[in-house]
Each structure stands twice: as structure tokens, then as C-alpha cells.
Amino acid sequence: MIRTALRHHAPTELAEAVALLDSHAERAAVLGGGTMLVPRLTRGELDLDHVIDLRRLGLGTATVTDGRVRVGARATYANLLAAPAFPGTAQLLQRVAGGITGGPQIRCQGTVCGSAAYANPSTEVPAALVALDATMHLHGPGGARTAPAAAFFLDAYKVDLRRGELLTGVTVAARPARLGYCKLKLAEGSWPIATAAAVLPPAGAADHAPGYRGAVVTLGAISTRPIKLDLAPVLDDAGRLPGDADVDEWVAARIGEPWEDELAPGGYRRMVAGAVLRRALHRAHEENR
Ligand SMILES: Cc1cc2nc3c(=O)[nH]c(=O)nc-3n(C[C@H](O)[C@H](O)[C@H](O)COP(=O)(O)OP(=O)(O)OC[C@H]3O[C@@H](n4cnc5c(N)ncnc54)[C@H](O)[C@@H]3O)c2cc1C
């Protein structure tokens, strides 16, 4: 039960939502699916007067147009899974949606944009969006603007959302590519300890074909922000990785301060990062032959 008086707003216009958010500033929060916000209010971790519910703004769809996937702020993981298969690299979003460990309840309630706005390092969405070079669509008192995902995620629980701004959606380009994803978790019902998304040029294309940067792997849940690694410096002429120990050392050196939480200490995350990266890369090769 939420024990404080709270005003629920469900605006039908984006401008109204932004005006509410702007005028109440620190006393208001956006409600996506509520999987994080509502329990935090129940536990008294947040002291708010207003909740701005996005459900009547028509932002609940995930659509594919001209090789791009646009995910609205209110699109849940279940909405993504109910949509036709996303083409190319965009299918990573459906893989993440299908693997959310909270089961149907969380998949029907939680949103991709809510996860992005919350930016919990131990979640998959931030790194998936960085791996896909997603564009974040933001709307605030000054109107609409966009930001690349890599610049949007600033730190643990910290994103580039300015006063009165909300995230209206994300867009990812659905490029043809070989994709491999790996999620390490303690148990079926556990959150990720480490994730890796490998994106390689399509089979047969040169490593540095236009629009590609060779093999790129984005690590998630390892640090406060996603870590995007271009593997070109470590691959041999045939595109192979060196020995496991060398890869582990190379990856570990690029982690900086690893993320710690109740699931795993930072040292463990640093230790497993190389293995998770290798597995994603292996899957990108094996699953896209
Ligand atoms: C049991 C359980 C299991 C889970 N398992 C996984 C897992 O395996 N992998 C994984 O990656 N994640 C997992 N999650 C996390 C889940 O992905 C997030 O809880 C969910 O996506 C958050 O979305 P939401 O719409 O419910 O956000 P909300 O709870 O509504 O909001 C979260 C925060 O973001 C803000 N916000 C929401 N939408 C917007 C917006 N459009 N603009 C600006 N601010 C906004 C809110 O004000 C709030 O601060 C799990 C969660 C639970 C509870």
C-alpha cells in the first residue's frame, strides 16, 4: 500500500504530460508500467505528490517502418513479443523481451522505455540499446529532441533527462548483421549478472563493409554504463580471437570500476566478462551460418 497522498494524472496530450512534469519537478514521476516505481512508492523510498501515467498518450506500440523499429514509451515487453519478428539487428529487443526473468507478469507490465529511464545497471535494456545504436526520443518544455543511447546513459540510475522531459520512445535501425546474445544469471528467476551482445557484419561481407565496424560487442550489467568494445585490435587476420586468457585480460582492462550489487561483487563481474563476450561472439558465428 502506498501510504502518502498521491495525485494520479493520465493526460491525453503530450504537452499536458510535460507541463505537469515540469511544474511539479521533484514532486512528480512518470509512470510507465510501474514495476519499479510502484514498489518504491510502497516501500516509502520515494516521496512524491504526483504520478503522470502515460497510458492515454497512444505510445503503446512497437512498429517497423522503412527498416527501423520504433518502440513507444508505453510498449511493454509483451507488446514487443506480440509484434511480428523484428528484422535484422532489431531482433535483439525481442530476445531481451522474451528473456525477462519476471515471467508473464513483468513482461505484460514493464516497458523498454521504463527500463531505459530507470537505468539500473543490472538490467539488459541499456546495453541492448547501446549495442543497436538506438536513438532516444525525448520531449520536454522546449519541445522534442533526440539523443544517441550511448550518450543517454550517464551513470547508474542516471540518464540525460532534463527537467520536465520524458522519454516518448526509442528507434533502432534493423541492419542486416550476425547477432549473438548471452545473458549470465544465477538462476532462471534471477536478474542478469552480465550480458553481451555481439554484432558482426553479415556473413560474406567484409569486416569493415560500409556501415559496419567489424565485430563489436556491448557488455551490460558489468559496469554502471554499457561498455561497447570494438574487437578489431584483438582479432587475428582471419577474424579469430586469441586464447581465452588473453581475451579475459583484454576485456577486464576495459571495465574500469565494475558494478556491484546483491547478485554479484564487482570482481566476479570483471572475471566473467571475457567468457560472456566470447559466448556471444560464438553464437553470432554459429547461429548465423
Ligand atoms: C521480478 C522482476 C524481474 C525482472 N527481470 C529482468 C530481467 O531479467 N532483465 C531485465 O533487463 N530487467 C528485468 N527486470 C526489470 C524490468 O525490465 C523493469 O522493471 C521494467 O522494464 C521497468 O519498466 P516500467 O515501465 O515498469 O518502469 P516504471 O516502474 O514505470 O518506471 C521506472 C522509472 O523510470 C521512470 N520512467 C518510466 N517511464 C518513463 C518515461 N517514458 N520517461 C521518463 N521516465 C520514465 C519512472 O518515473 C521510474 O523512475 C525485472 C523486474 C522485476 C520486477
Coordinates of C-alpha atoms and ligand atoms in Angstrom, one line a residue:
M1 CA 0.0 0.0 0.0
I2 CA 1.2 3.5 -0.8
R3 CA 0.8 5.4 2.4
T4 CA 1.1 9.0 1.1
A5 CA -1.5 11.1 -0.7
L6 CA -0.7 10.9 -4.4
R7 CA -2.4 12.5 -7.3
H8 CA -2.7 10.3 -10.4
H9 CA -2.8 12.1 -13.8
A10 CA -3.5 10.4 -17.1
P11 CA -3.1 13.2 -19.7
T12 CA -4.3 12.7 -23.2
E13 CA -1.8 15.2 -24.7
L14 CA 2.0 15.0 -24.6
A15 CA 2.2 18.8 -23.9
E16 CA 0.0 18.3 -20.8
A17 CA 2.2 15.5 -19.5
V18 CA 5.3 17.6 -20.0
A19 CA 3.6 20.7 -18.3
L20 CA 2.6 18.6 -15.3
L21 CA 6.1 17.1 -15.0
D22 CA 7.7 20.5 -15.4
S23 CA 5.5 22.3 -12.9
H24 CA 5.8 19.6 -10.2
A25 CA 9.5 18.9 -10.8
E26 CA 11.0 16.8 -8.0
R27 CA 7.5 16.1 -6.6
A28 CA 6.4 14.1 -9.7
A29 CA 7.3 11.0 -11.6
V30 CA 6.4 9.4 -14.9
L31 CA 4.6 6.1 -14.6
G32 CA 5.5 3.5 -17.3
G33 CA 4.4 0.0 -16.3
G34 CA 5.1 0.7 -12.6
T35 CA 7.2 -2.4 -12.0
M36 CA 9.9 -0.3 -10.3
L37 CA 8.1 2.9 -9.4
V38 CA 5.1 1.4 -7.6
P39 CA 7.2 -0.9 -5.2
R40 CA 9.5 2.0 -4.5
L41 CA 6.5 4.2 -3.5
T42 CA 5.0 1.3 -1.5
R43 CA 8.3 0.9 0.4
G44 CA 8.4 4.7 1.1
E45 CA 11.7 5.1 -0.9
L46 CA 10.2 8.0 -2.9
D47 CA 8.4 11.0 -1.6
L48 CA 6.1 12.3 -4.4
D49 CA 2.8 14.1 -4.8
H50 CA 2.1 13.4 -8.5
V51 CA 2.3 10.4 -10.8
I52 CA 2.0 11.0 -14.5
D53 CA 0.6 8.0 -16.2
L54 CA 1.5 7.7 -19.9
R55 CA -1.2 5.2 -20.8
R56 CA -3.6 7.6 -22.7
L57 CA -0.9 9.1 -24.9
G58 CA -1.0 6.4 -27.6
L59 CA 2.6 5.4 -27.1
G60 CA 1.9 1.7 -26.6
T61 CA 3.1 0.2 -29.9
A62 CA 6.2 -1.2 -31.4
T63 CA 6.2 -0.6 -35.2
V64 CA 8.5 -1.4 -38.1
T65 CA 8.8 1.2 -40.8
D66 CA 11.5 1.5 -43.5
G67 CA 13.9 -0.8 -41.8
R68 CA 13.6 0.9 -38.4
V69 CA 11.8 -0.2 -35.3
R70 CA 10.1 2.4 -33.2
V71 CA 9.2 1.4 -29.6
G72 CA 6.8 3.7 -27.9
A73 CA 7.2 4.7 -24.2
R74 CA 4.2 2.5 -23.1
A75 CA 5.1 -0.6 -25.2
T76 CA 5.6 -3.5 -22.8
Y77 CA 7.9 -6.5 -23.4
A78 CA 4.7 -8.4 -24.2
N79 CA 3.8 -5.9 -26.9
L80 CA 7.2 -6.4 -28.4
L81 CA 6.8 -10.2 -28.3
A82 CA 3.3 -10.0 -29.9
A83 CA 4.6 -7.9 -32.8
P84 CA 5.8 -9.6 -36.0
A85 CA 9.5 -10.7 -35.8
F86 CA 11.7 -7.6 -36.0
P87 CA 14.2 -7.7 -38.9
G88 CA 18.0 -7.7 -38.6
T89 CA 19.7 -6.4 -35.6
A90 CA 16.4 -5.1 -34.1
Q91 CA 15.5 -8.7 -33.1
L92 CA 17.8 -8.2 -30.1
L93 CA 15.0 -6.3 -28.5
Q94 CA 12.6 -9.2 -28.8
R95 CA 15.3 -11.6 -27.5
V96 CA 15.7 -9.4 -24.4
A97 CA 11.9 -9.1 -24.0
G98 CA 11.5 -12.9 -24.2
G99 CA 14.1 -13.5 -21.5
I100 CA 12.9 -11.0 -18.9
T101 CA 13.0 -13.2 -15.8
G102 CA 10.0 -11.8 -14.0
G103 CA 7.7 -14.0 -16.2
P104 CA 4.5 -13.0 -17.8
Q105 CA 3.5 -10.6 -15.1
I106 CA 6.6 -8.4 -15.6
R107 CA 6.6 -8.9 -19.4
C108 CA 3.0 -7.6 -19.6
Q109 CA 3.7 -4.7 -17.3
G110 CA 7.3 -3.5 -17.7
T111 CA 8.3 -1.3 -20.6
V112 CA 11.5 -0.9 -22.6
C113 CA 11.5 2.8 -22.0
G114 CA 10.8 2.5 -18.3
S115 CA 13.8 0.3 -18.0
A116 CA 15.9 2.8 -20.0
A117 CA 14.7 5.7 -18.0
Y118 CA 15.5 3.9 -14.7
A119 CA 19.0 2.8 -15.9
N120 CA 19.6 0.1 -13.3
P121 CA 23.0 -1.2 -14.3
S122 CA 21.8 -4.8 -13.6
T123 CA 19.3 -4.7 -16.5
E124 CA 19.5 -5.6 -20.1
V125 CA 17.8 -2.7 -21.9
P126 CA 20.5 -0.1 -21.6
A127 CA 23.2 -2.3 -23.2
A128 CA 20.9 -3.6 -25.8
L129 CA 20.0 0.0 -26.9
V130 CA 23.7 1.0 -26.9
A131 CA 24.5 -2.2 -29.0
L132 CA 21.9 -1.2 -31.5
D133 CA 23.0 2.5 -31.7
A134 CA 19.4 3.4 -30.6
T135 CA 18.0 6.9 -30.8
M136 CA 16.2 8.1 -27.7
H137 CA 13.2 10.3 -28.3
L138 CA 12.7 12.9 -25.6
H139 CA 10.0 15.5 -25.1
G140 CA 10.2 18.4 -22.7
P141 CA 9.2 22.0 -22.2
G142 CA 11.4 23.1 -25.1
G143 CA 9.9 20.5 -27.5
A144 CA 11.3 17.3 -28.9
R145 CA 14.9 16.3 -29.1
T146 CA 16.8 13.1 -29.7
A147 CA 19.9 11.6 -28.1
P148 CA 22.1 8.6 -29.0
A149 CA 21.7 5.8 -26.5
A150 CA 25.5 5.9 -25.8
A151 CA 25.1 9.5 -24.6
F152 CA 21.8 9.0 -22.8
F153 CA 23.1 6.5 -20.1
L154 CA 25.2 8.7 -17.9
D155 CA 25.8 6.6 -14.8
A156 CA 24.0 4.1 -12.5
Y157 CA 20.3 5.3 -12.3
K158 CA 21.3 8.5 -14.1
V159 CA 20.2 9.4 -17.6
D160 CA 20.1 12.5 -19.8
L161 CA 16.6 13.5 -18.9
R162 CA 16.2 17.2 -18.2
R163 CA 13.6 19.0 -16.1
G164 CA 10.1 18.3 -17.4
E165 CA 11.4 15.8 -20.0
L166 CA 10.1 12.3 -20.6
L167 CA 11.1 9.6 -22.9
T168 CA 8.5 9.1 -25.7
G169 CA 10.1 6.2 -27.4
V170 CA 13.3 4.7 -28.9
T171 CA 14.2 3.9 -32.5
V172 CA 16.6 1.3 -33.7
A173 CA 17.8 0.6 -37.2
A174 CA 17.2 -3.0 -38.3
R175 CA 20.5 -3.7 -40.0
P176 CA 21.4 -7.0 -41.6
A177 CA 24.1 -8.5 -39.4
R178 CA 25.0 -11.5 -37.4
L179 CA 23.8 -11.2 -33.9
G180 CA 24.8 -13.2 -30.8
Y181 CA 23.4 -12.6 -27.3
C182 CA 24.5 -14.1 -24.0
K183 CA 22.9 -13.4 -20.6
L184 CA 24.5 -14.8 -17.5
K185 CA 22.2 -15.2 -14.4
L186 CA 22.3 -17.2 -11.2
A187 CA 19.0 -19.0 -11.7
E188 CA 16.0 -19.0 -14.0
G189 CA 14.3 -16.3 -11.9
S190 CA 17.3 -14.2 -11.4
W191 CA 18.3 -10.8 -12.9
P192 CA 21.4 -10.7 -15.1
I193 CA 24.9 -10.6 -13.7
A194 CA 26.5 -10.0 -17.1
T195 CA 25.2 -9.7 -20.7
A196 CA 27.0 -9.4 -24.1
A197 CA 25.5 -8.5 -27.4
A198 CA 27.8 -9.3 -30.4
V199 CA 27.1 -7.6 -33.7
L200 CA 29.1 -8.7 -36.7
P201 CA 28.8 -7.8 -40.4
P202 CA 26.5 -10.2 -42.4
A203 CA 28.1 -13.5 -43.5
G204 CA 30.2 -12.9 -46.6
A205 CA 30.5 -9.1 -46.1
A206 CA 33.9 -7.6 -45.4
D207 CA 34.6 -6.9 -41.8
H208 CA 34.6 -3.2 -42.5
A209 CA 31.8 -3.1 -45.1
P210 CA 30.1 0.4 -45.2
G211 CA 28.1 0.9 -42.1
Y212 CA 29.9 -1.8 -40.1
R213 CA 32.9 -1.6 -37.7
G214 CA 33.9 -5.2 -37.8
A215 CA 33.0 -7.2 -34.7
V216 CA 31.5 -5.1 -31.9
V217 CA 30.4 -6.5 -28.5
T218 CA 28.5 -4.5 -26.0
L219 CA 28.7 -5.6 -22.4
G220 CA 25.8 -5.0 -19.9
A221 CA 25.3 -5.3 -16.2
I222 CA 29.1 -5.3 -15.8
S223 CA 29.6 -1.6 -15.1
T224 CA 27.5 1.5 -14.3
R225 CA 27.1 2.1 -18.0
P226 CA 27.1 -0.3 -21.0
I227 CA 30.6 -0.9 -22.4
K228 CA 30.9 -1.1 -26.2
L229 CA 34.1 -2.9 -27.4
D230 CA 35.4 -2.9 -31.0
L231 CA 37.2 -6.2 -31.2
A232 CA 39.4 -5.2 -34.2
P233 CA 42.5 -4.7 -32.2
V234 CA 42.4 -8.2 -30.7
L235 CA 41.2 -10.3 -33.7
D236 CA 43.8 -12.0 -36.0
D237 CA 43.8 -11.7 -39.7
A238 CA 41.3 -14.5 -40.0
G239 CA 38.9 -12.7 -37.6
R240 CA 39.6 -15.1 -34.8
L241 CA 40.1 -14.2 -31.1
P242 CA 43.3 -15.0 -29.3
G243 CA 43.4 -17.5 -26.4
D244 CA 40.9 -17.2 -23.7
A245 CA 43.3 -15.9 -21.1
D246 CA 44.4 -13.1 -23.4
V247 CA 40.7 -12.2 -24.2
D248 CA 39.8 -12.2 -20.5
E249 CA 42.8 -9.9 -19.7
W250 CA 41.9 -7.5 -22.6
V251 CA 38.3 -7.3 -21.6
A252 CA 39.0 -6.9 -17.9
A253 CA 41.3 -4.0 -18.6
R254 CA 38.5 -2.1 -20.3
I255 CA 35.9 -2.4 -17.5
G256 CA 37.1 0.3 -15.1
E257 CA 35.1 0.2 -11.9
P258 CA 32.8 -2.9 -12.1
W259 CA 29.2 -2.8 -10.9
E260 CA 28.4 -4.4 -7.5
D261 CA 25.0 -5.4 -6.2
E262 CA 23.4 -8.2 -4.1
L263 CA 23.7 -10.5 -7.2
A264 CA 27.5 -10.4 -7.5
P265 CA 30.6 -8.5 -6.4
G266 CA 32.4 -6.4 -8.9
G267 CA 35.4 -8.7 -9.0
Y268 CA 33.1 -11.6 -10.1
R269 CA 31.6 -9.5 -12.9
R270 CA 35.1 -8.5 -14.1
M271 CA 36.1 -12.1 -14.0
V272 CA 33.2 -13.4 -16.1
A273 CA 33.1 -10.6 -18.7
G274 CA 35.5 -12.2 -21.1
A275 CA 33.7 -15.5 -21.1
V276 CA 30.3 -13.9 -21.7
L277 CA 31.8 -11.8 -24.5
R278 CA 33.3 -15.0 -26.1
R279 CA 30.0 -16.8 -25.9
A280 CA 28.0 -14.0 -27.6
L281 CA 30.6 -13.9 -30.3
H282 CA 30.5 -17.7 -30.7
R283 CA 26.7 -17.5 -31.0
A284 CA 26.9 -14.8 -33.6
H285 CA 29.0 -17.1 -35.7
E286 CA 27.1 -20.3 -35.0
E287 CA 23.5 -19.1 -35.2
N288 CA 24.0 -17.2 -38.4
R289 CA 25.8 -19.6 -40.6
Ligands
LIG1 C1 10.6 -9.6 -10.9 C2 11.4 -8.8 -11.9 C3 12.2 -9.4 -12.8 C4 12.9 -8.7 -13.8 N1 13.8 -9.3 -14.6 C5 14.5 -8.5 -15.5 C6 15.4 -9.2 -16.4 O1 15.6 -10.4 -16.5 N2 16.1 -8.4 -17.3 C7 16.0 -7.0 -17.3 O2 16.6 -6.3 -18.0 N3 15.1 -6.4 -16.4 C8 14.4 -7.1 -15.6 N4 13.5 -6.5 -14.7 C9 13.4 -5.0 -14.7 C10 12.4 -4.6 -15.7 O3 13.0 -4.6 -17.0 C11 12.0 -3.2 -15.4 O4 11.4 -3.3 -14.1 C12 11.0 -2.6 -16.3 O5 11.3 -2.6 -17.6 C13 10.8 -1.1 -15.9 O6 9.7 -0.6 -16.8 P1 8.4 0.0 -16.2 O7 7.7 0.5 -17.4 O8 7.7 -0.9 -15.2 O9 9.1 1.3 -15.4 P2 8.4 2.1 -14.1 O10 8.5 1.3 -12.9 O11 7.1 2.6 -14.5 O12 9.4 3.3 -14.1 C14 10.8 3.1 -13.8 C15 11.4 4.5 -13.6 O13 11.5 5.1 -14.9 C16 10.7 6.3 -14.9 N5 10.0 6.3 -16.2 C17 9.2 5.3 -16.7 N6 8.9 5.5 -18.0 C18 9.4 6.7 -18.3 C19 9.4 7.5 -19.5 N7 8.8 7.1 -20.6 N8 10.1 8.7 -19.4 C20 10.7 9.1 -18.3 N9 10.8 8.4 -17.2 C21 10.1 7.2 -17.2 C22 9.8 6.2 -13.7 O14 9.4 7.5 -13.3 C23 10.6 5.5 -12.7 O15 11.6 6.3 -12.1 C24 12.8 -7.2 -13.8 C25 11.9 -6.6 -12.9 C26 11.2 -7.4 -12.0 C27 10.3 -6.6 -11.0

